[in-house]
Short mmCIF file of C-alpha atoms and ligand atoms in Angstrom, two decimals:
data_model
loop_
_atom_site.label_atom_id
_atom_site.label_comp_id
_atom_site.label_asym_id
_atom_site.label_seq_id
_atom_site.Cartn_x
_atom_site.Cartn_y
_atom_site.Cartn_z
CA MET A 915 12.73 13.71 21.55
CA SER A 916 15.20 14.35 18.76
CA SER A 917 13.72 14.38 15.28
CA ARG A 918 16.97 13.01 13.93
CA VAL A 919 16.86 9.49 12.55
CA ALA A 920 19.93 7.42 13.29
CA LEU A 921 21.61 6.43 10.05
CA THR A 922 22.12 2.86 11.06
CA GLU A 923 22.76 0.24 8.42
CA PRO A 924 19.34 -0.82 7.13
CA ARG A 925 18.61 -4.48 7.27
CA VAL A 926 16.57 -6.90 5.26
CA ARG A 927 14.50 -9.31 7.29
CA ALA A 928 15.87 -12.49 5.80
CA ALA A 929 18.75 -13.44 3.58
CA PRO A 930 17.75 -13.87 -0.06
CA VAL A 931 17.23 -17.51 -0.93
CA ALA A 932 19.49 -19.22 -3.44
CA ALA A 933 19.46 -17.67 -6.90
CA ALA A 934 17.43 -19.41 -9.59
CA GLU A 935 18.67 -19.68 -13.16
CA ARG A 936 16.48 -17.69 -15.54
CA ALA A 937 13.07 -16.20 -16.20
CA ASP A 938 10.62 -18.99 -16.94
CA PRO A 939 6.87 -18.31 -16.75
CA ALA A 940 6.31 -21.97 -15.83
CA ALA A 941 8.09 -21.23 -12.52
CA GLY A 942 5.87 -18.19 -11.83
CA LEU A 943 7.11 -14.67 -11.23
CA LEU A 944 10.48 -15.62 -9.82
CA ASP A 945 13.41 -13.20 -9.52
CA ARG A 946 17.19 -13.64 -9.51
CA PHE A 947 17.19 -13.80 -5.70
CA GLY A 948 14.68 -16.59 -5.52
CA ARG A 949 11.71 -14.48 -4.41
CA LYS A 950 8.37 -15.34 -6.00
CA ALA A 951 5.70 -12.71 -6.59
CA THR A 952 2.20 -13.99 -5.92
CA ASP A 953 0.55 -10.70 -4.96
CA LEU A 954 -0.49 -8.40 -7.83
CA ARG A 955 -1.02 -4.66 -7.21
CA LEU A 956 -2.76 -3.30 -10.24
CA SER A 957 -3.36 0.42 -10.70
CA LEU A 958 -6.57 1.35 -12.50
CA ILE A 959 -5.98 5.08 -12.86
CA ASP A 960 -3.41 7.74 -12.00
CA LYS A 961 -5.98 10.47 -11.27
CA CYS A 962 -7.08 11.34 -7.74
CA ASN A 963 -9.51 13.68 -6.01
CA LEU A 964 -7.25 14.37 -3.00
CA ARG A 965 -3.83 16.00 -2.92
CA CYS A 966 -2.05 14.33 0.01
CA THR A 967 1.11 16.32 0.60
CA TYR A 968 3.30 13.18 0.76
CA CYS A 969 1.99 11.98 -2.60
CA MET A 970 0.65 14.63 -5.01
CA PRO A 971 1.37 18.28 -5.77
CA GLU A 972 -1.34 20.82 -5.04
CA ASN A 973 -2.23 21.22 -8.73
CA GLY A 974 -2.25 17.52 -9.50
CA LEU A 975 -0.13 15.92 -12.23
CA PRO A 976 -0.56 15.62 -16.01
CA TRP A 977 -3.14 12.80 -16.06
CA LEU A 978 -3.08 9.92 -18.53
CA LYS A 979 -5.67 10.11 -21.28
CA ARG A 980 -8.55 7.67 -21.10
CA GLN A 981 -7.29 5.66 -24.09
CA GLN A 982 -3.91 5.22 -22.36
CA LEU A 983 -5.52 3.42 -19.41
CA LEU A 984 -6.02 -0.33 -19.28
CA THR A 985 -9.62 -1.07 -20.24
CA ALA A 986 -11.85 -3.36 -18.15
CA ASP A 987 -11.17 -6.18 -20.65
CA GLU A 988 -7.42 -5.61 -20.54
CA VAL A 989 -7.43 -5.66 -16.74
CA ARG A 990 -9.41 -8.92 -16.80
CA ARG A 991 -6.99 -10.44 -19.29
CA LEU A 992 -3.91 -9.45 -17.27
CA VAL A 993 -5.43 -10.90 -14.11
CA ARG A 994 -6.25 -14.11 -15.98
CA ILE A 995 -2.66 -14.38 -17.27
CA GLY A 996 -1.34 -13.63 -13.78
CA VAL A 997 -3.53 -16.23 -12.08
CA GLU A 998 -3.58 -18.99 -14.67
CA LEU A 999 -0.04 -18.77 -16.05
CA LEU A 1000 2.07 -17.03 -13.41
CA GLY A 1001 0.85 -18.11 -9.98
CA ILE A 1002 -0.80 -14.89 -8.76
CA ARG A 1003 -2.83 -15.68 -5.63
CA GLU A 1004 -3.99 -12.23 -4.45
CA LEU A 1005 -5.04 -9.06 -6.22
CA ARG A 1006 -5.20 -5.47 -4.99
CA LEU A 1007 -6.73 -2.76 -7.16
CA THR A 1008 -5.31 0.68 -6.53
CA GLY A 1009 -4.40 3.99 -8.14
CA GLY A 1010 -4.44 7.10 -8.06
CA GLU A 1011 -7.94 6.74 -6.73
CA PRO A 1012 -9.61 3.59 -8.07
CA LEU A 1013 -13.11 4.87 -7.18
CA VAL A 1014 -12.61 7.57 -9.83
CA ARG A 1015 -13.10 4.75 -12.38
CA LYS A 1016 -16.81 4.55 -13.14
CA ASP A 1017 -16.35 1.01 -14.45
CA LEU A 1018 -14.82 -0.35 -11.22
CA GLU A 1019 -17.86 -2.57 -10.58
CA GLU A 1020 -17.64 -3.94 -14.14
CA ILE A 1021 -13.92 -4.62 -13.71
CA LEU A 1022 -14.54 -6.46 -10.44
CA ALA A 1023 -17.44 -8.48 -11.80
CA GLY A 1024 -15.35 -9.57 -14.80
CA ILE A 1025 -12.51 -10.73 -12.56
CA ARG A 1026 -14.86 -12.47 -10.12
CA ALA A 1027 -16.63 -14.37 -12.91
CA GLU A 1028 -13.31 -15.92 -13.98
CA HIS A 1029 -11.78 -16.40 -10.51
CA PRO A 1030 -14.44 -17.22 -7.92
CA GLU A 1031 -11.92 -17.74 -5.11
CA LEU A 1032 -9.37 -14.99 -5.77
CA PRO A 1033 -9.03 -12.51 -2.87
CA VAL A 1034 -9.59 -9.07 -4.42
CA ALA A 1035 -8.85 -5.99 -2.31
CA LEU A 1036 -9.13 -2.28 -2.97
CA THR A 1037 -6.93 0.54 -1.67
CA THR A 1038 -8.95 3.74 -1.63
CA ASN A 1039 -9.39 7.12 0.00
CA ALA A 1040 -13.11 6.19 0.39
CA ILE A 1041 -14.52 9.33 -1.24
CA GLY A 1042 -17.70 8.08 -2.92
CA LEU A 1043 -17.53 4.69 -1.21
CA GLU A 1044 -20.66 5.58 0.72
CA SER A 1045 -22.86 4.94 -2.30
CA ARG A 1046 -20.76 2.17 -3.89
CA ALA A 1047 -19.62 -0.16 -1.10
CA GLU A 1048 -22.57 -2.53 -1.38
CA GLY A 1049 -22.37 -2.72 -5.17
CA LEU A 1050 -18.63 -3.34 -5.03
CA VAL A 1051 -19.16 -6.27 -2.66
CA GLU A 1052 -21.87 -7.66 -4.95
CA ALA A 1053 -19.44 -7.33 -7.85
CA GLY A 1054 -16.83 -9.40 -5.99
CA LEU A 1055 -14.74 -7.15 -3.75
CA THR A 1056 -13.50 -9.03 -0.68
CA ARG A 1057 -11.38 -6.52 1.26
CA VAL A 1058 -10.66 -2.83 1.51
CA ASN A 1059 -7.84 -0.66 2.84
CA ILE A 1060 -8.92 2.91 3.45
CA SER A 1061 -6.34 5.66 3.74
CA LEU A 1062 -7.05 8.05 6.57
CA ASP A 1063 -4.32 10.04 8.32
CA SER A 1064 -6.39 12.00 10.83
CA VAL A 1065 -9.85 12.03 12.35
CA HIS A 1066 -9.53 15.75 13.02
CA ARG A 1067 -11.11 17.82 10.29
CA GLU A 1068 -8.49 20.58 10.12
CA THR A 1069 -5.57 18.19 10.13
CA PHE A 1070 -7.20 16.02 7.49
CA ALA A 1071 -7.75 19.07 5.28
CA LYS A 1072 -4.18 20.23 5.79
CA LEU A 1073 -2.75 16.85 4.82
CA THR A 1074 -5.01 16.14 1.86
CA ARG A 1075 -5.59 19.76 0.82
CA ARG A 1076 -9.32 18.97 0.65
CA ASP A 1077 -12.02 19.37 3.32
CA GLN A 1078 -13.42 15.87 2.81
CA LEU A 1079 -13.16 14.11 6.16
CA ASP A 1080 -16.94 13.64 6.46
CA ALA A 1081 -17.16 11.95 3.05
CA VAL A 1082 -14.31 9.62 4.01
CA LEU A 1083 -15.93 8.72 7.34
CA ARG A 1084 -19.22 7.98 5.59
CA GLY A 1085 -17.30 5.75 3.17
CA VAL A 1086 -15.64 3.93 6.08
CA GLU A 1087 -19.02 3.31 7.69
CA ALA A 1088 -20.54 2.06 4.45
CA ALA A 1089 -17.61 -0.31 3.88
CA ALA A 1090 -18.04 -1.79 7.36
CA GLU A 1091 -21.80 -2.14 6.86
CA ALA A 1092 -21.24 -3.86 3.52
CA GLY A 1093 -19.20 -6.49 5.35
CA LEU A 1094 -15.72 -5.48 4.13
CA THR A 1095 -14.23 -6.53 7.44
CA PRO A 1096 -11.74 -6.65 9.02
CA LEU A 1097 -11.50 -3.16 7.61
CA LYS A 1098 -7.96 -1.84 7.37
CA ILE A 1099 -6.99 1.81 7.70
CA ASN A 1100 -3.69 3.10 6.26
CA ALA A 1101 -2.09 6.17 7.79
CA VAL A 1102 1.08 8.09 7.03
CA LEU A 1103 2.45 10.24 9.86
CA VAL A 1104 3.90 13.58 8.86
CA ARG A 1105 6.08 15.33 11.40
CA GLY A 1106 4.51 18.41 12.93
CA ILE A 1107 1.13 17.75 11.31
CA ASN A 1108 -0.46 14.51 12.50
CA ASP A 1109 2.32 12.64 14.34
CA THR A 1110 1.13 13.59 17.82
CA GLN A 1111 -2.39 12.53 16.85
CA ALA A 1112 -1.29 8.91 16.28
CA PRO A 1113 -2.86 7.72 19.59
CA ASP A 1114 -6.17 9.45 18.72
CA LEU A 1115 -6.29 7.70 15.39
CA LEU A 1116 -5.52 4.37 17.03
CA ASP A 1117 -8.21 5.00 19.64
CA TRP A 1118 -10.77 5.68 16.90
CA ALA A 1119 -9.72 2.53 15.01
CA LEU A 1120 -9.89 0.34 18.12
CA GLU A 1121 -13.28 1.74 19.12
CA ASN A 1122 -14.62 0.80 15.71
CA GLY A 1123 -12.88 -2.56 15.39
CA PHE A 1124 -10.66 -1.46 12.46
CA GLU A 1125 -7.05 -2.55 11.91
CA LEU A 1126 -4.83 0.51 11.67
CA ARG A 1127 -1.51 0.43 9.81
CA PHE A 1128 1.04 3.22 10.08
CA ILE A 1129 3.21 3.48 6.96
CA GLU A 1130 6.59 5.23 7.10
CA GLN A 1131 6.70 8.02 4.56
CA MET A 1132 8.79 7.00 1.54
CA PRO A 1133 10.54 9.19 -1.04
CA LEU A 1134 7.72 8.79 -3.54
CA GLU A 1135 6.04 12.20 -3.44
CA ALA A 1136 5.93 14.12 -6.71
CA GLU A 1137 7.44 17.25 -5.18
CA LYS A 1138 10.65 15.52 -4.09
CA THR A 1139 10.80 17.07 -0.64
CA TRP A 1140 11.34 13.83 1.31
CA GLN A 1141 14.15 13.83 3.87
CA ARG A 1142 15.06 10.84 5.92
CA GLU A 1143 15.61 13.02 8.96
CA ALA A 1144 11.99 14.20 8.79
CA THR A 1145 10.51 10.72 8.48
CA VAL A 1146 8.45 9.63 11.45
CA THR A 1147 10.06 6.25 11.93
CA ALA A 1148 8.55 2.99 13.09
CA ALA A 1149 10.54 3.25 16.33
CA GLU A 1150 9.17 6.73 16.93
CA THR A 1151 5.63 5.59 16.14
CA ARG A 1152 5.95 2.77 18.66
CA ARG A 1153 7.18 5.27 21.27
CA LEU A 1154 4.29 7.64 20.52
CA LEU A 1155 1.76 4.85 20.89
CA ASN A 1156 3.40 3.34 23.96
CA ARG A 1157 2.77 6.56 25.86
CA HIS A 1158 -0.93 5.76 25.77
CA TYR A 1159 -1.07 2.03 25.08
CA ARG A 1160 1.01 -1.01 25.58
CA LEU A 1161 2.07 -2.72 22.35
CA GLU A 1162 3.11 -6.33 22.33
CA PRO A 1163 4.51 -7.87 19.15
CA VAL A 1164 2.29 -10.57 17.68
CA ALA A 1165 4.19 -13.82 17.73
CA GLU A 1166 3.45 -15.15 14.30
CA ASP A 1167 5.43 -15.45 11.09
CA ARG A 1168 4.84 -12.35 9.01
CA GLY A 1169 5.74 -14.05 5.72
CA GLY A 1170 5.76 -11.48 2.91
CA ALA A 1171 3.43 -9.09 4.75
CA PRO A 1172 4.86 -5.57 5.02
CA ALA A 1173 3.32 -4.76 8.41
CA GLU A 1174 4.78 -5.75 11.75
CA LEU A 1175 1.76 -6.43 13.95
CA PHE A 1176 1.24 -5.61 17.61
CA ASP A 1177 -1.52 -6.47 20.05
CA VAL A 1178 -2.72 -3.29 21.73
CA TYR A 1179 -3.49 -3.22 25.45
CA ASN A 1180 -4.59 -0.30 27.55
CA GLY A 1181 -1.56 1.69 28.60
CA ASP A 1182 0.50 2.45 31.61
CA ARG A 1183 -1.87 5.01 33.00
CA PRO A 1184 -3.03 4.49 36.59
CA GLY A 1185 -5.59 1.77 36.89
CA ARG A 1186 -4.54 -0.08 33.79
CA GLU A 1187 -5.44 -3.73 33.63
CA LYS A 1188 -2.79 -6.38 33.26
CA SER A 1189 -2.37 -7.80 29.78
CA ALA A 1190 -2.25 -11.53 29.11
CA ALA A 1191 1.51 -11.21 28.57
CA ASP A 1192 1.84 -9.81 32.11
CA GLY A 1193 0.06 -12.79 33.52
CA GLY A 1194 -3.31 -11.08 33.44
CA SER A 1195 -6.29 -12.26 31.46
CA VAL A 1196 -7.44 -9.10 29.71
CA PRO A 1197 -7.61 -9.61 25.95
CA PRO A 1198 -6.00 -7.00 23.71
CA ARG A 1199 -8.24 -4.17 22.49
CA GLY A 1200 -7.19 -4.95 18.94
CA ARG A 1201 -4.16 -4.84 16.69
CA VAL A 1202 -2.03 -2.22 15.04
CA GLY A 1203 0.49 -2.63 12.23
CA ILE A 1204 3.60 -0.62 11.43
CA ILE A 1205 5.07 -0.70 7.94
CA ALA A 1206 8.71 0.32 8.23
CA SER A 1207 9.67 0.51 4.58
CA VAL A 1208 12.37 3.10 5.31
CA THR A 1209 14.04 2.05 8.56
CA GLU A 1210 13.34 -1.70 8.72
CA PRO A 1211 12.90 -2.77 5.09
CA PHE A 1212 11.39 -6.12 4.28
CA CYS A 1213 12.57 -6.41 0.66
CA ALA A 1214 14.00 -9.91 1.09
CA ALA A 1215 10.53 -11.27 1.79
CA CYS A 1216 8.72 -9.27 -0.93
CA THR A 1217 5.97 -11.13 -2.81
CA ARG A 1218 4.65 -8.19 -4.87
CA THR A 1219 4.46 -7.40 -8.58
CA ARG A 1220 2.96 -4.14 -9.82
CA ILE A 1221 1.26 -3.04 -13.00
CA THR A 1222 0.66 0.65 -13.66
CA ALA A 1223 -2.57 2.07 -15.05
CA GLU A 1224 -1.09 2.12 -18.55
CA GLY A 1225 0.00 -1.50 -18.39
CA ARG A 1226 3.65 -1.38 -17.37
CA VAL A 1227 5.22 -3.86 -14.99
CA MET A 1228 7.18 -2.42 -12.07
CA SER A 1229 8.96 -5.21 -10.27
CA CYS A 1230 9.48 -2.97 -7.21
CA LEU A 1231 7.93 0.32 -6.01
CA PHE A 1232 11.36 1.82 -6.61
CA SER A 1233 12.15 0.24 -9.97
CA ARG A 1234 13.52 2.63 -12.51
CA ASP A 1235 12.83 0.08 -15.23
CA GLU A 1236 9.28 -0.31 -16.44
CA VAL A 1237 8.31 -3.06 -18.84
CA ASP A 1238 5.43 -2.38 -21.19
CA LEU A 1239 2.73 -5.02 -21.56
CA MET A 1240 0.20 -2.68 -23.18
CA ASP A 1241 1.83 -2.83 -26.61
CA LEU A 1242 1.57 -6.64 -26.49
CA LEU A 1243 -2.05 -6.48 -25.32
CA ARG A 1244 -2.98 -4.12 -28.12
CA SER A 1245 -1.01 -5.78 -30.93
CA GLY A 1246 -2.62 -9.22 -30.86
CA ALA A 1247 0.11 -11.03 -28.89
CA ASP A 1248 -1.01 -14.26 -27.24
CA ASP A 1249 -1.19 -14.85 -23.48
CA GLN A 1250 2.08 -16.81 -23.44
CA ALA A 1251 3.96 -13.86 -24.93
CA VAL A 1252 2.52 -11.49 -22.32
CA ALA A 1253 3.38 -13.98 -19.54
CA GLN A 1254 6.94 -14.33 -20.85
CA ARG A 1255 7.55 -10.57 -20.84
CA TRP A 1256 6.01 -10.17 -17.38
CA ALA A 1257 8.20 -13.00 -16.04
CA GLU A 1258 11.30 -11.39 -17.57
CA ALA A 1259 10.44 -8.06 -15.96
CA MET A 1260 10.15 -9.72 -12.57
CA TRP A 1261 13.33 -11.74 -13.05
CA ALA A 1262 15.21 -8.42 -13.09
CA LYS A 1263 13.64 -7.24 -9.78
CA PRO A 1264 16.30 -5.37 -7.79
CA ALA A 1265 17.40 -6.75 -4.43
CA ALA A 1266 16.00 -3.90 -2.35
CA HIS A 1267 14.65 -0.36 -2.75
CA GLY A 1268 15.19 -0.44 -6.50
CA THR A 1269 18.93 -1.03 -6.09
CA ASP A 1270 21.32 -3.63 -4.73
CA ARG A 1271 20.76 -2.80 -1.05
CA PRO A 1272 18.10 -1.03 0.99
CA GLY A 1273 18.62 2.57 2.09
CA PHE A 1274 17.08 5.66 0.54
CA GLU A 1275 19.91 7.86 1.83
CA LEU A 1276 22.67 5.58 0.57
CA PRO A 1277 24.67 6.07 -2.63
CA GLY A 1278 23.07 4.03 -5.40
CA PHE A 1279 19.49 4.93 -4.56
CA THR A 1280 17.70 6.89 -7.28
CA ARG A 1281 14.01 7.66 -7.18
CA PRO A 1282 11.72 5.88 -9.61
CA LYS A 1283 10.55 7.94 -12.59
CA ARG A 1284 7.04 8.22 -11.19
CA SER A 1285 5.55 9.26 -7.90
CA MET A 1286 3.29 7.08 -5.74
CA SER A 1287 -0.07 7.97 -7.31
CA ALA A 1288 1.24 7.15 -10.78
CA ILE A 1289 2.72 3.82 -9.68
CA GLY A 1290 -0.10 2.47 -7.55
CA GLY A 1291 0.55 1.99 -3.84
N1 SAM B 2387 -5.81 6.81 -3.43
C1 SAM B 2387 -5.79 5.57 -2.76
C2 SAM B 2387 -5.44 5.74 -1.31
O1 SAM B 2387 -4.94 6.80 -0.94
O2 SAM B 2387 -5.65 4.78 -0.58
C3 SAM B 2387 -4.89 4.52 -3.40
C4 SAM B 2387 -3.56 4.98 -3.88
S1 SAM B 2387 -2.44 5.59 -2.65
C5 SAM B 2387 -1.03 5.93 -3.64
C6 SAM B 2387 -2.03 4.08 -1.80
C7 SAM B 2387 -1.35 4.24 -0.46
O3 SAM B 2387 -0.10 4.84 -0.64
C8 SAM B 2387 -2.11 5.12 0.52
O4 SAM B 2387 -2.36 4.38 1.69
C9 SAM B 2387 -1.15 6.25 0.81
O5 SAM B 2387 -1.22 6.66 2.14
C10 SAM B 2387 0.18 5.63 0.49
N2 SAM B 2387 1.22 6.61 0.14
C11 SAM B 2387 1.15 7.60 -0.78
N3 SAM B 2387 2.31 8.27 -0.83
C12 SAM B 2387 3.13 7.72 0.09
C13 SAM B 2387 4.48 7.98 0.52
N4 SAM B 2387 5.20 8.95 0.01
N5 SAM B 2387 4.99 7.17 1.48
C14 SAM B 2387 4.25 6.17 2.03
N6 SAM B 2387 3.00 5.87 1.65
C15 SAM B 2387 2.43 6.65 0.71
FE1 SF4 B 2388 -4.71 10.47 -3.80
FE2 SF4 B 2388 -4.12 8.27 -2.48
FE3 SF4 B 2388 -2.16 9.93 -3.32
FE4 SF4 B 2388 -3.78 10.74 -1.38
S1 SF4 B 2388 -2.35 8.99 -1.30
S2 SF4 B 2388 -3.20 11.94 -3.19
S3 SF4 B 2388 -5.68 9.78 -1.90
S4 SF4 B 2388 -3.49 8.74 -4.59
#
């Protein structure tokens, strides 16, 4: 199979809805294209204990100082402003590696005390989760996404530059035992390293009842080596998986969710059972998701707003503009003033991929100032 990616015109999934008039916190986090952000991704720290090749350089990055990071109280206040004044309905805590924050349980408990019903998820590499999963659930965590690109020790070490697969697997097990189900696994396929292992990873996830999501690699690594031609695309991932399984698209509206979901049936090998879609009655073994941020962007349906670990709003993963809320938080501004600035930042959200149209290889695309770990994925 050719490794070349066809440079077809990227598409957005739906036409933007009619433009609204101006930033107004009373309307929530609305942008010029009529999209409304209800899903907050909040980064707690830029530091990490792995060095995934598609994210961090081998020697790490210059980390923020402790006093530059949002404190537990500041996180709680931002979440309160988001939920009570701006219509946030879901929260995901991320990083860097959020488990590196010793006060994660305190942060969660503070949020949970003020918002008993708010879904609060964590994106983590699971190192250290083994001893903290239960406490995190007690503190109020409702869901977890664990990043794991390979269940083969050597490949894992090559991709993350750390020999930590066992610690991650123990973290996965502890999360499942603590009831953080359905547990989601995030994987990035890197050509020539773990792409051919995609079916193995899916097999492991299905065996354990986890929902695996393959994410196309985006130009967000600190070392700026990304090339579209080298990206393992969603189409290629589907082909890789279809050699061993049979994927059938799930017929339900995906809304603002980034993943396209498929039911997974046993494959075309001799003796395979007929799937329900073939007129058979065998239920699917589980589901898999593919997040095609590069080749099949979903910007028109985006519902996300991001805040970095030092309190800056990024309206899009690829925004070049960052809007500082920390100076307001630390200078005695009231909640309305913070909400107003946050709403203005979101009003300016670009149409797609940080620009006016989606396509990382197209003229007009410029990388954001930060790489993935410093934004918060
Ligand atoms: N350290 C945590 C983790 O790895 O889950 C949270 C932060 S990490 C930046 C969040 C997610 O971003 C991970 O699932 C990771 O695989 C993904 N990611 C990092 N760099 C990426 C890239 N260049 N393209 C696509 N996804 C990326
Ligand atoms: Fe760390 Fe997550 Fe980036 Fe890997 S993807 S280096 S675990 S922040």
